[in-house]
Each structure stands twice: as structure tokens, then as C-alpha cells.
Coordinates of C-alpha atoms in Angstrom, one line a residue:
X184 CA 29.3 2.6 -23.6
X185 CA 31.3 5.8 -23.5
X186 CA 29.5 6.9 -20.3
X187 CA 30.2 3.5 -18.7
X188 CA 33.9 3.6 -19.6
X189 CA 34.2 7.1 -18.2
X190 CA 32.5 5.9 -14.9
X191 CA 34.9 3.0 -14.6
X192 CA 37.9 5.1 -15.3
X193 CA 36.9 7.6 -12.6
X194 CA 36.1 4.8 -10.2
X195 CA 39.5 3.2 -10.7
X196 CA 41.5 6.4 -10.5
X197 CA 39.7 7.5 -7.3
X198 CA 40.1 4.1 -5.6
X199 CA 36.4 3.4 -5.6
X200 CA 36.8 0.1 -7.5
X201 CA 39.4 -1.2 -5.0
X202 CA 37.2 -0.1 -2.2
X203 CA 34.2 -1.9 -3.5
X204 CA 36.1 -5.1 -3.8
X205 CA 37.6 -4.8 -0.3
X206 CA 35.8 -6.4 2.7
X207 CA 35.8 -3.1 4.7
X208 CA 33.3 -0.4 4.1
X209 CA 34.4 2.0 1.4
X210 CA 32.1 4.9 2.4
X211 CA 35.0 7.3 3.1
X212 CA 36.5 7.0 -0.4
X213 CA 36.6 10.4 -2.1
X214 CA 34.2 10.8 -5.0
X215 CA 32.2 7.7 -3.7
X216 CA 28.9 9.5 -3.4
X217 CA 29.3 11.1 -6.8
X218 CA 29.5 7.7 -8.5
X219 CA 27.0 5.6 -6.6
X220 CA 24.6 5.5 -3.8
X221 CA 26.6 4.6 -0.6
X222 CA 23.7 2.9 1.1
X223 CA 23.2 0.6 -1.9
X224 CA 26.5 -1.3 -1.5
X225 CA 25.7 -4.9 -0.8
X226 CA 27.9 -8.0 -0.7
X227 CA 26.6 -11.5 -1.3
X228 CA 28.2 -14.7 -2.6
X229 CA 31.5 -12.9 -3.3
X230 CA 29.7 -10.4 -5.5
X231 CA 29.2 -6.7 -4.9
X232 CA 26.0 -5.0 -5.9
X233 CA 25.6 -1.2 -6.2
X234 CA 23.3 1.4 -7.6
X235 CA 25.6 3.4 -9.9
X236 CA 24.9 7.1 -10.6
X237 CA 25.1 8.4 -14.1
X238 CA 24.2 11.9 -15.5
X239 CA 20.8 11.0 -16.8
X240 CA 19.9 7.7 -15.1
X241 CA 20.9 5.1 -12.6
X242 CA 22.2 1.6 -13.3
X243 CA 22.7 -1.6 -11.3
X244 CA 26.4 -2.4 -11.1
X245 CA 27.5 -5.9 -10.3
X246 CA 31.2 -6.5 -9.5
X247 CA 33.1 -9.7 -8.9
X248 CA 36.6 -11.1 -9.2
X249 CA 37.6 -13.7 -11.8
X250 CA 35.4 -15.4 -14.4
X251 CA 31.7 -15.4 -13.4
X252 CA 28.4 -15.7 -15.1
X253 CA 25.9 -13.0 -14.3
X254 CA 23.0 -15.4 -14.7
X255 CA 19.6 -13.8 -15.2
X256 CA 20.9 -10.2 -15.4
X257 CA 20.8 -8.2 -18.6
X258 CA 23.5 -5.6 -19.2
X259 CA 26.9 -4.5 -20.6
X260 CA 29.9 -6.5 -19.3
X261 CA 33.3 -5.0 -18.7
X262 CA 36.5 -6.5 -17.4
X263 CA 38.9 -4.3 -15.4
X264 CA 42.0 -6.5 -14.6
X265 CA 40.6 -9.4 -12.6
X266 CA 37.4 -7.6 -11.8
X267 CA 34.3 -8.3 -14.0
X268 CA 31.6 -5.7 -14.0
X269 CA 28.1 -5.9 -15.4
X270 CA 26.1 -2.6 -15.8
X271 CA 22.4 -3.3 -15.9
X272 CA 19.5 -1.0 -16.8
X273 CA 16.7 -0.7 -14.2
X274 CA 14.2 -2.9 -16.1
X275 CA 11.8 -5.6 -14.9
X276 CA 14.0 -8.6 -15.7
X277 CA 16.9 -7.2 -13.7
X278 CA 14.6 -6.2 -10.8
X279 CA 13.2 -9.8 -10.8
X280 CA 16.7 -11.3 -10.7
X281 CA 17.9 -8.9 -8.1
X282 CA 15.1 -10.0 -5.8
X283 CA 16.5 -13.5 -6.0
X284 CA 20.1 -12.4 -5.5
X285 CA 19.3 -10.1 -2.6
X286 CA 16.3 -11.4 -0.6
X287 CA 15.8 -8.1 1.2
X288 CA 14.9 -6.5 -2.2
X289 CA 11.9 -8.9 -2.4
X290 CA 8.7 -8.5 -0.5
X291 CA 8.0 -10.8 2.5
X292 CA 5.0 -12.0 4.5
X293 CA 4.3 -9.8 7.5
X294 CA 1.9 -12.2 9.3
X295 CA 3.0 -12.8 12.9
X296 CA 4.7 -9.4 13.1
X297 CA 3.4 -6.3 14.8
X298 CA 1.8 -3.1 13.4
X299 CA 1.8 -2.8 9.6
X300 CA 1.5 0.3 7.5
X301 CA 0.8 0.5 3.7
X302 CA 2.1 3.3 1.5
X303 CA 0.8 3.4 -2.0
X304 CA 2.9 5.2 -4.6
X305 CA 0.9 6.2 -7.6
X306 CA 3.9 7.9 -9.3
X307 CA 6.5 5.2 -8.7
X308 CA 9.0 7.7 -7.2
X309 CA 7.9 8.1 -3.5
X310 CA 9.3 5.0 -1.9
X311 CA 12.6 6.5 -0.6
X312 CA 10.5 9.2 1.2
X313 CA 8.3 6.4 2.6
X314 CA 11.4 4.5 3.8
X315 CA 12.8 7.6 5.5
X316 CA 9.5 8.2 7.3
X317 CA 9.0 4.6 8.4
X318 CA 12.5 3.3 9.2
X319 CA 12.7 4.9 12.6
X320 CA 9.5 3.5 13.9
X321 CA 8.4 0.1 15.2
X322 CA 6.3 -0.7 12.2
X323 CA 6.3 -3.2 9.4
X324 CA 5.9 -1.4 6.0
X325 CA 3.9 -2.5 3.0
X326 CA 5.9 -0.4 0.5
X327 CA 4.3 -1.7 -2.7
X328 CA 0.6 -1.2 -2.5
X329 CA -1.6 -0.6 -5.6
X330 CA -5.1 -1.5 -6.6
X331 CA -6.3 -2.5 -10.1
X332 CA -8.1 0.9 -10.2
X333 CA -4.9 2.8 -9.4
X334 CA -2.8 0.7 -11.9
X335 CA -5.3 1.3 -14.7
X336 CA -5.8 5.0 -13.9
X337 CA -2.1 5.7 -13.8
X338 CA -1.3 3.7 -16.9
X339 CA 1.2 1.6 -14.9
X340 CA 1.5 -2.1 -14.2
X341 CA 1.8 -4.3 -11.1
X342 CA 5.3 -5.1 -12.4
X343 CA 6.3 -1.5 -12.4
X344 CA 4.8 -0.9 -9.0
X345 CA 6.8 -3.7 -7.5
X346 CA 10.0 -3.0 -9.4
X347 CA 10.1 0.7 -8.4
X348 CA 10.0 -0.4 -4.7
X349 CA 12.7 -3.0 -5.3
X350 CA 15.1 -0.4 -6.7
X351 CA 14.2 2.1 -3.9
X352 CA 14.8 -0.5 -1.2
X353 CA 18.1 -1.3 -2.8
X354 CA 19.1 2.3 -3.2
X355 CA 18.3 3.0 0.5
X356 CA 19.9 -0.2 1.8
X357 CA 16.7 -1.0 3.6
X358 CA 17.1 -4.6 4.7
X359 CA 14.1 -5.0 7.0
X360 CA 11.2 -7.1 5.8
X361 CA 8.6 -5.2 3.7
X362 CA 5.4 -6.3 2.0
X363 CA 3.8 -5.9 -1.4
X364 CA 0.0 -5.7 -1.5
X365 CA -2.2 -6.3 -4.6
X366 CA -5.0 -4.1 -3.2
X367 CA -8.7 -4.5 -3.8
X368 CA -8.5 -7.5 -6.1
X369 CA -11.9 -8.8 -7.2
X370 CA -11.2 -11.7 -9.6
X371 CA -9.3 -14.9 -9.4
X372 CA -7.3 -13.9 -12.5
X373 CA -5.9 -10.8 -10.8
X374 CA -5.1 -12.7 -7.7
X375 CA -3.1 -15.3 -9.7
X376 CA -1.3 -12.6 -11.7
X377 CA -0.3 -10.5 -8.8
X378 CA 1.0 -13.3 -6.6
X379 CA 2.9 -14.8 -9.6
X380 CA 4.8 -11.6 -9.9
X381 CA 6.0 -12.0 -6.3
X382 CA 3.6 -9.9 -4.3
X383 CA 3.4 -11.1 -0.7
X384 CA -0.1 -10.0 0.1
X385 CA -3.5 -9.7 -1.6
X386 CA -6.5 -7.7 -0.5
X387 CA -9.7 -9.5 -1.6
X388 CA -12.4 -7.0 -2.2
X389 CA -15.8 -8.8 -2.0
X390 CA -17.9 -5.6 -1.7
X391 CA -19.8 -6.4 -4.9
X392 CA -21.0 -9.6 -3.3
X393 CA -22.7 -7.8 -0.4
X394 CA -26.5 -7.3 -0.9
X395 CA -27.0 -4.0 0.7
X396 CA -30.8 -3.9 -0.1
X397 CA -31.5 -6.3 2.7
X398 CA -30.2 -3.8 5.2
X399 CA -33.3 -1.7 4.4
X400 CA -35.8 -4.5 4.1
X401 CA -38.7 -5.0 6.5
X402 CA -39.1 -8.1 8.7
X403 CA -41.7 -9.7 6.5
X404 CA -39.4 -9.4 3.4
X405 CA -36.5 -10.8 5.4
X406 CA -38.5 -13.8 6.5
X407 CA -39.7 -14.5 3.0
X408 CA -36.2 -14.1 1.5
X409 CA -34.9 -16.5 4.1
X410 CA -37.4 -19.2 3.0
X411 CA -36.3 -18.8 -0.6
X412 CA -32.6 -19.6 0.3
X413 CA -31.4 -23.0 -0.7
X414 CA -32.1 -25.7 1.9
X415 CA -28.4 -26.4 2.5
X416 CA -27.8 -22.7 3.3
X417 CA -30.7 -22.6 5.8
X418 CA -29.4 -25.8 7.4
X419 CA -25.9 -24.3 7.9
X420 CA -27.5 -21.2 9.4
X421 CA -29.8 -23.1 11.7
X422 CA -27.2 -25.6 12.9
X423 CA -24.3 -23.2 13.3
X424 CA -25.8 -19.9 14.4
X425 CA -29.5 -19.7 15.3
X426 CA -29.8 -18.3 18.9
X427 CA -26.2 -19.1 19.7
X428 CA -24.0 -16.9 21.9
X429 CA -20.3 -16.4 21.2
X430 CA -18.1 -15.0 24.0
X431 CA -15.6 -12.9 22.2
X432 CA -14.1 -11.3 25.3
X433 CA -15.2 -10.5 28.8
X434 CA -17.0 -7.4 27.5
X435 CA -18.2 -8.6 24.1
X436 CA -20.7 -11.4 23.5
X437 CA -22.3 -11.9 20.2
X438 CA -25.9 -13.2 20.2
X439 CA -27.1 -14.6 16.9
X440 CA -30.8 -13.7 17.4
X441 CA -33.0 -15.1 14.6
X442 CA -33.9 -11.9 12.7
X443 CA -30.5 -10.3 13.0
X444 CA -28.8 -13.4 11.9
X445 CA -31.1 -13.9 8.9
X446 CA -30.6 -10.3 7.8
X447 CA -26.8 -10.6 8.1
X448 CA -26.8 -13.9 6.2
X449 CA -28.9 -12.4 3.4
X450 CA -26.6 -9.4 3.2
X451 CA -23.2 -11.2 3.5
X452 CA -23.7 -14.9 2.6
X453 CA -22.1 -14.6 -0.8
X454 CA -19.1 -12.5 0.5
X455 CA -17.2 -15.3 2.3
X456 CA -17.8 -17.7 -0.6
X457 CA -16.2 -15.2 -3.0
X458 CA -13.4 -14.7 -0.5
X459 CA -12.8 -18.4 -0.5
X460 CA -12.6 -18.5 -4.3
X461 CA -10.0 -15.7 -4.3
X462 CA -8.1 -17.3 -1.5
X463 CA -8.0 -20.7 -3.2
X464 CA -6.8 -18.9 -6.4
X465 CA -3.9 -17.6 -4.3
X466 CA -3.1 -21.1 -2.9
X467 CA -2.9 -22.4 -6.5
X468 CA 0.0 -20.0 -7.1
X469 CA 1.8 -19.9 -3.7
X470 CA 0.6 -22.8 -1.6
X471 CA -1.2 -22.7 1.7
X472 CA -0.1 -20.0 4.2
X473 CA 2.4 -18.6 1.8
X474 CA 0.9 -15.2 1.4
X475 CA -0.9 -12.6 3.5
X476 CA -4.6 -12.6 2.9
X477 CA -6.8 -9.5 3.7
X478 CA -10.5 -9.5 3.3
X479 CA -12.1 -6.1 2.5
X480 CA -15.7 -5.1 2.7
X481 CA -15.1 -1.4 3.4
X482 CA -16.3 -0.1 0.0
X483 CA -20.0 -0.5 0.8
X484 CA -22.7 1.9 2.1
X485 CA -23.7 0.0 5.2
X486 CA -21.5 -0.2 8.3
X487 CA -20.4 -3.6 9.4
X488 CA -22.2 -4.6 12.6
X489 CA -20.4 -6.7 15.2
X490 CA -22.8 -9.6 14.4
X491 CA -22.0 -9.3 10.7
X492 CA -18.2 -9.2 11.5
X493 CA -18.4 -12.3 13.7
X494 CA -20.6 -14.1 11.1
X495 CA -18.0 -13.4 8.3
X496 CA -15.2 -14.5 10.6
X497 CA -16.9 -17.8 11.4
X498 CA -17.7 -18.5 7.8
X499 CA -14.0 -18.0 6.9
X500 CA -13.1 -20.2 9.8
X501 CA -15.5 -22.8 8.6
X502 CA -13.7 -22.7 5.2
X503 CA -10.3 -23.0 7.0
X504 CA -9.2 -19.5 5.9
X505 CA -7.3 -17.5 8.5
X506 CA -6.9 -13.9 7.2
X507 CA -4.0 -11.7 7.9
X508 CA -6.4 -8.8 8.3
X509 CA -10.0 -7.7 7.8
X510 CA -11.2 -4.3 6.7
X511 CA -14.8 -3.7 7.9
X512 CA -16.9 -0.8 6.8
X513 CA -16.7 1.4 9.9
X514 CA -19.4 3.8 11.1
X515 CA -18.9 7.4 10.1
X516 CA -17.2 8.5 6.9
X517 CA -13.7 7.8 5.7
X518 CA -13.5 10.3 2.9
X519 CA -10.3 10.5 0.9
X520 CA -7.6 13.0 2.0
X521 CA -9.5 14.5 4.9
X522 CA -9.9 13.7 8.6
X523 CA -12.6 11.3 10.0
X524 CA -16.1 12.6 9.6
X525 CA -18.6 11.5 12.3
X526 CA -19.0 11.0 16.0
X527 CA -15.5 10.0 17.2
X528 CA -16.9 8.6 20.5
X529 CA -19.2 6.3 18.6
X530 CA -16.3 5.2 16.4
X531 CA -14.2 4.4 19.4
X532 CA -17.0 2.3 20.9
X533 CA -17.5 0.4 17.6
X534 CA -13.8 -0.1 17.1
X535 CA -13.5 -1.7 20.6
X536 CA -15.9 -4.4 19.5
X537 CA -14.4 -4.9 16.1
X538 CA -10.9 -5.1 17.5
X539 CA -12.0 -7.7 20.1
X540 CA -13.6 -9.8 17.4
X541 CA -10.4 -9.6 15.3
X542 CA -8.2 -10.6 18.2
X543 CA -10.5 -13.5 19.1
X544 CA -10.3 -14.9 15.6
X545 CA -6.5 -14.3 15.2
X546 CA -6.2 -11.4 12.7
X547 CA -5.8 -7.7 12.7
X548 CA -8.1 -4.9 11.9
X549 CA -7.3 -3.1 8.6
X550 CA -8.2 0.6 8.1
X551 CA -8.7 1.7 4.5
X552 CA -8.6 5.3 3.3
X553 CA -6.5 5.6 6.4
X554 CA -4.4 8.7 5.6
X555 CA -5.0 12.0 7.4
X556 CA -7.5 10.5 9.9
X557 CA -5.7 12.2 12.8
X558 CA -8.8 12.6 15.0
X559 CA -9.0 8.8 15.5
X560 CA -5.4 7.7 15.2
X561 CA -4.7 7.6 18.9
X562 CA -7.8 5.4 19.5
X563 CA -6.8 3.0 16.6
X564 CA -3.3 2.5 18.1
X565 CA -4.5 2.1 21.7
X566 CA -7.6 0.0 21.3
X567 CA -6.1 -2.5 18.8
X568 CA -2.9 -2.7 21.0
X569 CA -1.0 -2.2 17.8
X570 CA -2.7 -5.1 16.0
X571 CA -3.7 -3.1 13.0
X572 CA -2.9 -2.5 9.3
X573 CA -3.5 1.0 8.0
X574 CA -3.4 1.9 4.3
X575 CA -2.4 5.2 2.8
X576 CA -1.9 6.1 -0.8
X577 CA -3.4 9.4 -2.0
X578 CA -1.8 11.4 0.7
X579 CA 1.6 10.8 -1.0
X580 CA 0.2 12.0 -4.3
X581 CA -1.1 15.2 -2.5
X582 CA 2.3 15.9 -1.1
X583 CA 3.7 15.7 -4.6
X584 CA 1.2 18.3 -5.8
X585 CA 2.1 20.5 -2.8
X586 CA 5.7 20.5 -3.9
X587 CA 4.7 21.4 -7.5
X588 CA 2.4 24.1 -6.2
X589 CA 5.3 25.8 -4.4
X590 CA 8.0 25.5 -7.1
X591 CA 5.8 25.8 -10.2
X592 CA 2.5 27.6 -9.4
X593 CA 1.6 27.9 -13.1
X594 CA 1.8 24.1 -13.6
X595 CA -0.2 23.5 -10.4
X596 CA -2.8 26.0 -11.6
X597 CA -3.2 23.9 -14.9
X598 CA -3.4 20.7 -12.8
X599 CA -6.1 22.2 -10.6
X600 CA -8.2 23.5 -13.5
X601 CA -7.9 20.2 -15.3
X602 CA -9.1 18.4 -12.2
X603 CA -12.1 20.7 -11.8
X604 CA -13.1 20.3 -15.4
X605 CA -12.9 16.5 -15.2
X606 CA -14.4 16.0 -11.8
X607 CA -17.4 14.0 -13.1
X608 CA -15.1 11.4 -14.7
X609 CA -13.0 11.1 -11.5
X610 CA -16.1 10.7 -9.3
X611 CA -17.2 7.6 -11.2
X612 CA -14.4 5.6 -9.5
X613 CA -14.8 6.7 -5.9
X614 CA -17.6 6.9 -3.2
X615 CA -16.8 10.5 -2.2
X616 CA -18.8 13.7 -1.7
X617 CA -17.5 17.0 -3.2
X618 CA -19.4 20.3 -3.2
X619 CA -18.5 21.9 -6.6
X620 CA -19.6 25.3 -5.3
X621 CA -17.0 25.0 -2.5
X622 CA -14.1 24.7 -4.9
X623 CA -12.3 28.0 -5.1
X624 CA -11.1 29.6 -8.4
X625 CA -7.6 28.8 -9.3
X626 CA -6.5 32.5 -9.1
X627 CA -6.5 32.0 -5.3
X628 CA -3.0 30.5 -5.8
X629 CA -1.7 33.9 -7.0
X630 CA -3.4 35.7 -4.0
X631 CA -2.8 33.4 -1.1
X632 CA -0.5 30.6 -2.2
X633 CA -1.1 26.9 -2.6
X634 CA -1.0 26.1 1.1
X635 CA -4.3 27.8 1.7
X636 CA -5.9 26.0 -1.2
X637 CA -4.9 22.6 0.4
X638 CA -6.8 23.6 3.6
X639 CA -10.1 23.1 1.7
X640 CA -11.5 19.6 2.2
X641 CA -13.2 19.7 -1.1
X642 CA -10.0 20.7 -2.9
X643 CA -8.1 17.9 -1.2
X644 CA -10.7 15.3 -2.1
X645 CA -10.9 16.5 -5.7
X646 CA -7.1 16.3 -6.2
X647 CA -6.9 13.0 -4.4
X648 CA -9.3 11.2 -6.8
X649 CA -8.3 13.1 -9.9
X650 CA -4.8 11.5 -10.3
X651 CA -6.0 9.4 -13.2
X652 CA -7.5 12.3 -15.2
X653 CA -4.4 14.4 -14.5
X654 CA -1.8 11.7 -15.4
X655 CA -3.5 10.6 -18.6
X656 CA -3.0 14.2 -19.9
X657 CA 0.3 13.7 -21.7
X658 CA 1.6 17.3 -21.2
X659 CA 0.7 17.4 -17.6
X660 CA 2.2 14.0 -16.9
X661 CA 5.5 14.9 -18.5
X662 CA 5.7 18.2 -16.6
X663 CA 4.8 16.6 -13.3
X664 CA 7.5 14.1 -13.5
X665 CA 10.1 16.7 -14.7
X666 CA 9.3 19.1 -11.8
X667 CA 9.4 16.3 -9.2
X668 CA 12.6 14.9 -10.6
X669 CA 14.3 18.3 -10.1
X670 CA 12.8 18.6 -6.6
X671 CA 12.9 15.0 -5.5
X672 CA 14.8 15.5 -2.3
X673 CA 12.3 18.1 -1.1
X674 CA 9.5 15.6 -2.0
X675 CA 11.1 12.8 0.0
X676 CA 11.7 15.1 2.9
X677 CA 8.0 16.1 3.0
X678 CA 7.0 12.4 2.8
X679 CA 9.3 11.6 5.7
X680 CA 7.7 14.3 7.9
X681 CA 4.1 13.5 6.7
X682 CA 4.4 9.7 7.2
X683 CA 6.1 10.3 10.5
X684 CA 3.2 12.5 11.7
X685 CA 0.8 9.6 11.0
X686 CA 2.9 7.1 13.0
X687 CA 3.4 9.5 15.9
X688 CA -0.3 10.1 16.2
X689 CA -1.0 6.3 16.0
X690 CA 1.2 6.0 19.1
X691 CA 4.0 4.0 17.5
X692 CA 7.3 4.1 19.2
X693 CA 10.7 5.1 17.7
X694 CA 12.7 2.1 16.7
X695 CA 16.2 1.4 17.9
X696 CA 16.5 -1.9 16.2
X697 CA 14.0 -4.3 14.6
X698 CA 10.4 -3.4 15.1
X699 CA 8.4 -5.4 17.7
X700 CA 6.9 -8.7 16.6

């Protein structure tokens, strides 16, 4: 209470209070930036909303003239003359109400728009840096992007992930549409929960419904397995697909030859059915066509063939599901935190076909584990003609660790040693290859600095996947947040540059207004 009274007294004496209630912009008022974030000032329904700055924390300030109910907001009310003020802590209920009061603070569907780009924030403090990096490009951002795996390993919640973005968007005055993605959801319960919270997008992960063993089966086993399929399934395959040719584009024709089709059906038949269940769960919450639906099969060992892609697309179409995006399992290797591993020319040839299929069926290609894949970014941007969605997450976590390594090498050394010791636990959650013998000793930090350590692919991969093991260590978690809080501007600056380098390499143009549809 004393802190709030002092804030109000300063605001009144310096003319900030009168400036806020005036129709003109008060950005030039002395002391303005010391009391609140200038970009956060928003006016709606004769009410002014700001993010107020205090010594230890920030608060939402709501100002209006005359008697007024601050319905839905929780806080401390003050009256200064004919101005009523409500100071609200940055908690879930207030974020939820703010999303109703200021629609730009809530996620929106991005279907029908151009290139989209996801930025996961495992710490809940990176979004201002993401906004700085994205706002100058013709791209539609998905600023709240977290998977169940990330939520559980970081001991956070989907509510926290969404709320942290809402407050950041408000702080930065970012009024362009942005999305929120419940990533890699595998159950109907999670789909309903995430969409009920206000997320605008779900990524349905049906990888567990893909029967990879049939990719290695011989012809006789394939034929025998087909005969064991239910009669109705065989009827659908025979009537809809057997020996049919689908002209995808002038250069791409899919021929459903008998053996290839049967193999693809045995591998993938259950996946579209599970996708339909997850989609219908979303419809129960939001209604038809009221959320962006991505289908993901990228977390499998077998690359998605063009025939398999077309088969899945047609099965979705048969079930009247039109996805926003589709994430195939590309050829080569998309290891975490490192560049694309594999034959880039073969990837380009494969991507051309996948992009053509996606365009034919009316959705965009989604690239998972998409950060730091600079070798293939130009091809992704050019071949898809900008019709792609690319997901990043761990790269922002690595940038945070780089900052820590430079300002507090001793803390970083503890983080690195803890990650090495607990690598087996972290590897349980990710399909990733790390060579333990290639991991340097932590004393290299004292000799050559942290930058050289981050040049090691194995170190990058290890730190990328070890966030859960690191953050569940109470002392490390506390120190990480403390160091980043003291160096938050540097962290955001690095994210701005790093995200910008991704967008530049993808061929995205600088934005002078709204991004292209």
C-alpha cells in the first residue's frame, strides 16, 4: 500500500496522471519511463491500461474517471480526485480479464495469413526479446508455444506460459495478431484443457499411432497383414486408393501402387483416426474452424514418403478435417540445437514434393526442431513460397545460458557439470544422439571462455535437452532467474539478433506495416 501511495504521489506531482487521462500521447512527460512502460499505455472504453513499474515487481494499472466497476480484475483500488485507479498483481485471473479487455493481448488464429514462426519460452521471460526480433519482419508469430513435455520438465503450467506472453505483449504494446500453440498434444484431455485456457492452436502429435515396424517388413508379411485388416478398412483402401493416380501439380503425381499403398496404410492407418479424435475434442470446446489445427508425425524414425503424406492428407479430407499445418518426418536429421544433418540436395528435392502436396490440400508445411537449421533455411523459404510454419524453442534457452556463461562463469560451470551428470535422464525424453566422449571438461570455460564451448554440437545438444534436469535443481533454478533478471536487457538483445538471423536466412522481408497475408 505504501509503495502504491508513493507511486501515485509521484505520478500526480510529475503530471503523469493528467497525461494518462488526456487523449494525447503522454510519452514526453518527465519521469514517465521511470513509473511505467511507455509502450504499454492503452486506451479502451474510456479506460487507460498501463504496466506500472515498482522497485521489486510490475503491476497492471487501470485508470478511469468517475465511478466505475473494475469487473473481473483483482487489485487495490485508489481514488485520486475524480480518477479511480486499480493496481493489479500480474496473476492468472488478471491476465485472463485483460485478454477480454484488450483483444490484442489474447492469442488469435493465424490461418489464412502468411508465414508463421513459433518461439517457445521455457523460462517465461523471453517474449519481449522474441517480439523485438519478429516485429520488423513479415511474419505472424506464435509467441506462446509449449509442449506437455516442456511444461512438466520446467514445473510450469499452460496458464503460466500463456499469461507470461500476455503480459509481455502488453508491456511491448505489440498489437499485431499472435498465436498460442499447445504443442505435441497426444490426448483429448490435454486438447480440451489447452483450448479452454484460450490457446488458438493445437499441435496433435500422433507419432505413437504410427506402426514403424511395417516399414521394415517384407512383401509377404505386408500381404498377410493386409488380409488381417478389418473388411471395412480394406474396402476403403480398395475403393479410394488402389492403383489411383493423384495429380498434385504439374511435376508431382502420386501413384497409389498396391504394395506401396498397403505398406503406407499399415504404417499410418491409425494416425488420421487419432488425429480426428483430437480434432473433435477441440471442436467440442471451440466449435468448428475456431482454432488452428496442426498434425505432427515428425517424432518417428521413418521419413514420411510423398505417398504417405498424400494418404494422410486424403484421410483427413475424408474426415472433413482441414489442418492449418502438417509436420512430416523429413529425410536427414533434425537434431536439437544444431544445423541440419544430411544431404541438403536430397532434402530440397523431398521438400519440393511435400510442399506441393501441402499446397494442393490447402495447408502449410511445419518444420519442427527448426532452430539453427541455417543450411536449409533458404530452401524452406523459397520452395514453400512462404507457406510454412517453423518452430523454435530450445534456441532461446541456449541464448539464456550464453548470457549466464559470460556474466557468471562459475554458475554456468555448475550448470554444465549438472547437465553432464544427468545426461541419461534428459536423454529419456528426446530422440537425440550425443557422444559423451566429445563433451569437453568444464575447465575449458576458464581457458577459452563459454563461446568456444557452444561451438561443440554435442554441448549444444546436451544443454538444449537438459533444461528439465537443470531447472528442477532448486539452487540452480533460483540463481538462473536471478542472473537473467539482472541482465534481462542483454538477453532480449541477443534474442532479437538471433531470431532476426533465422528470419533473414529464411528469406523473410522487413516489415513496413502489417505482414503479408
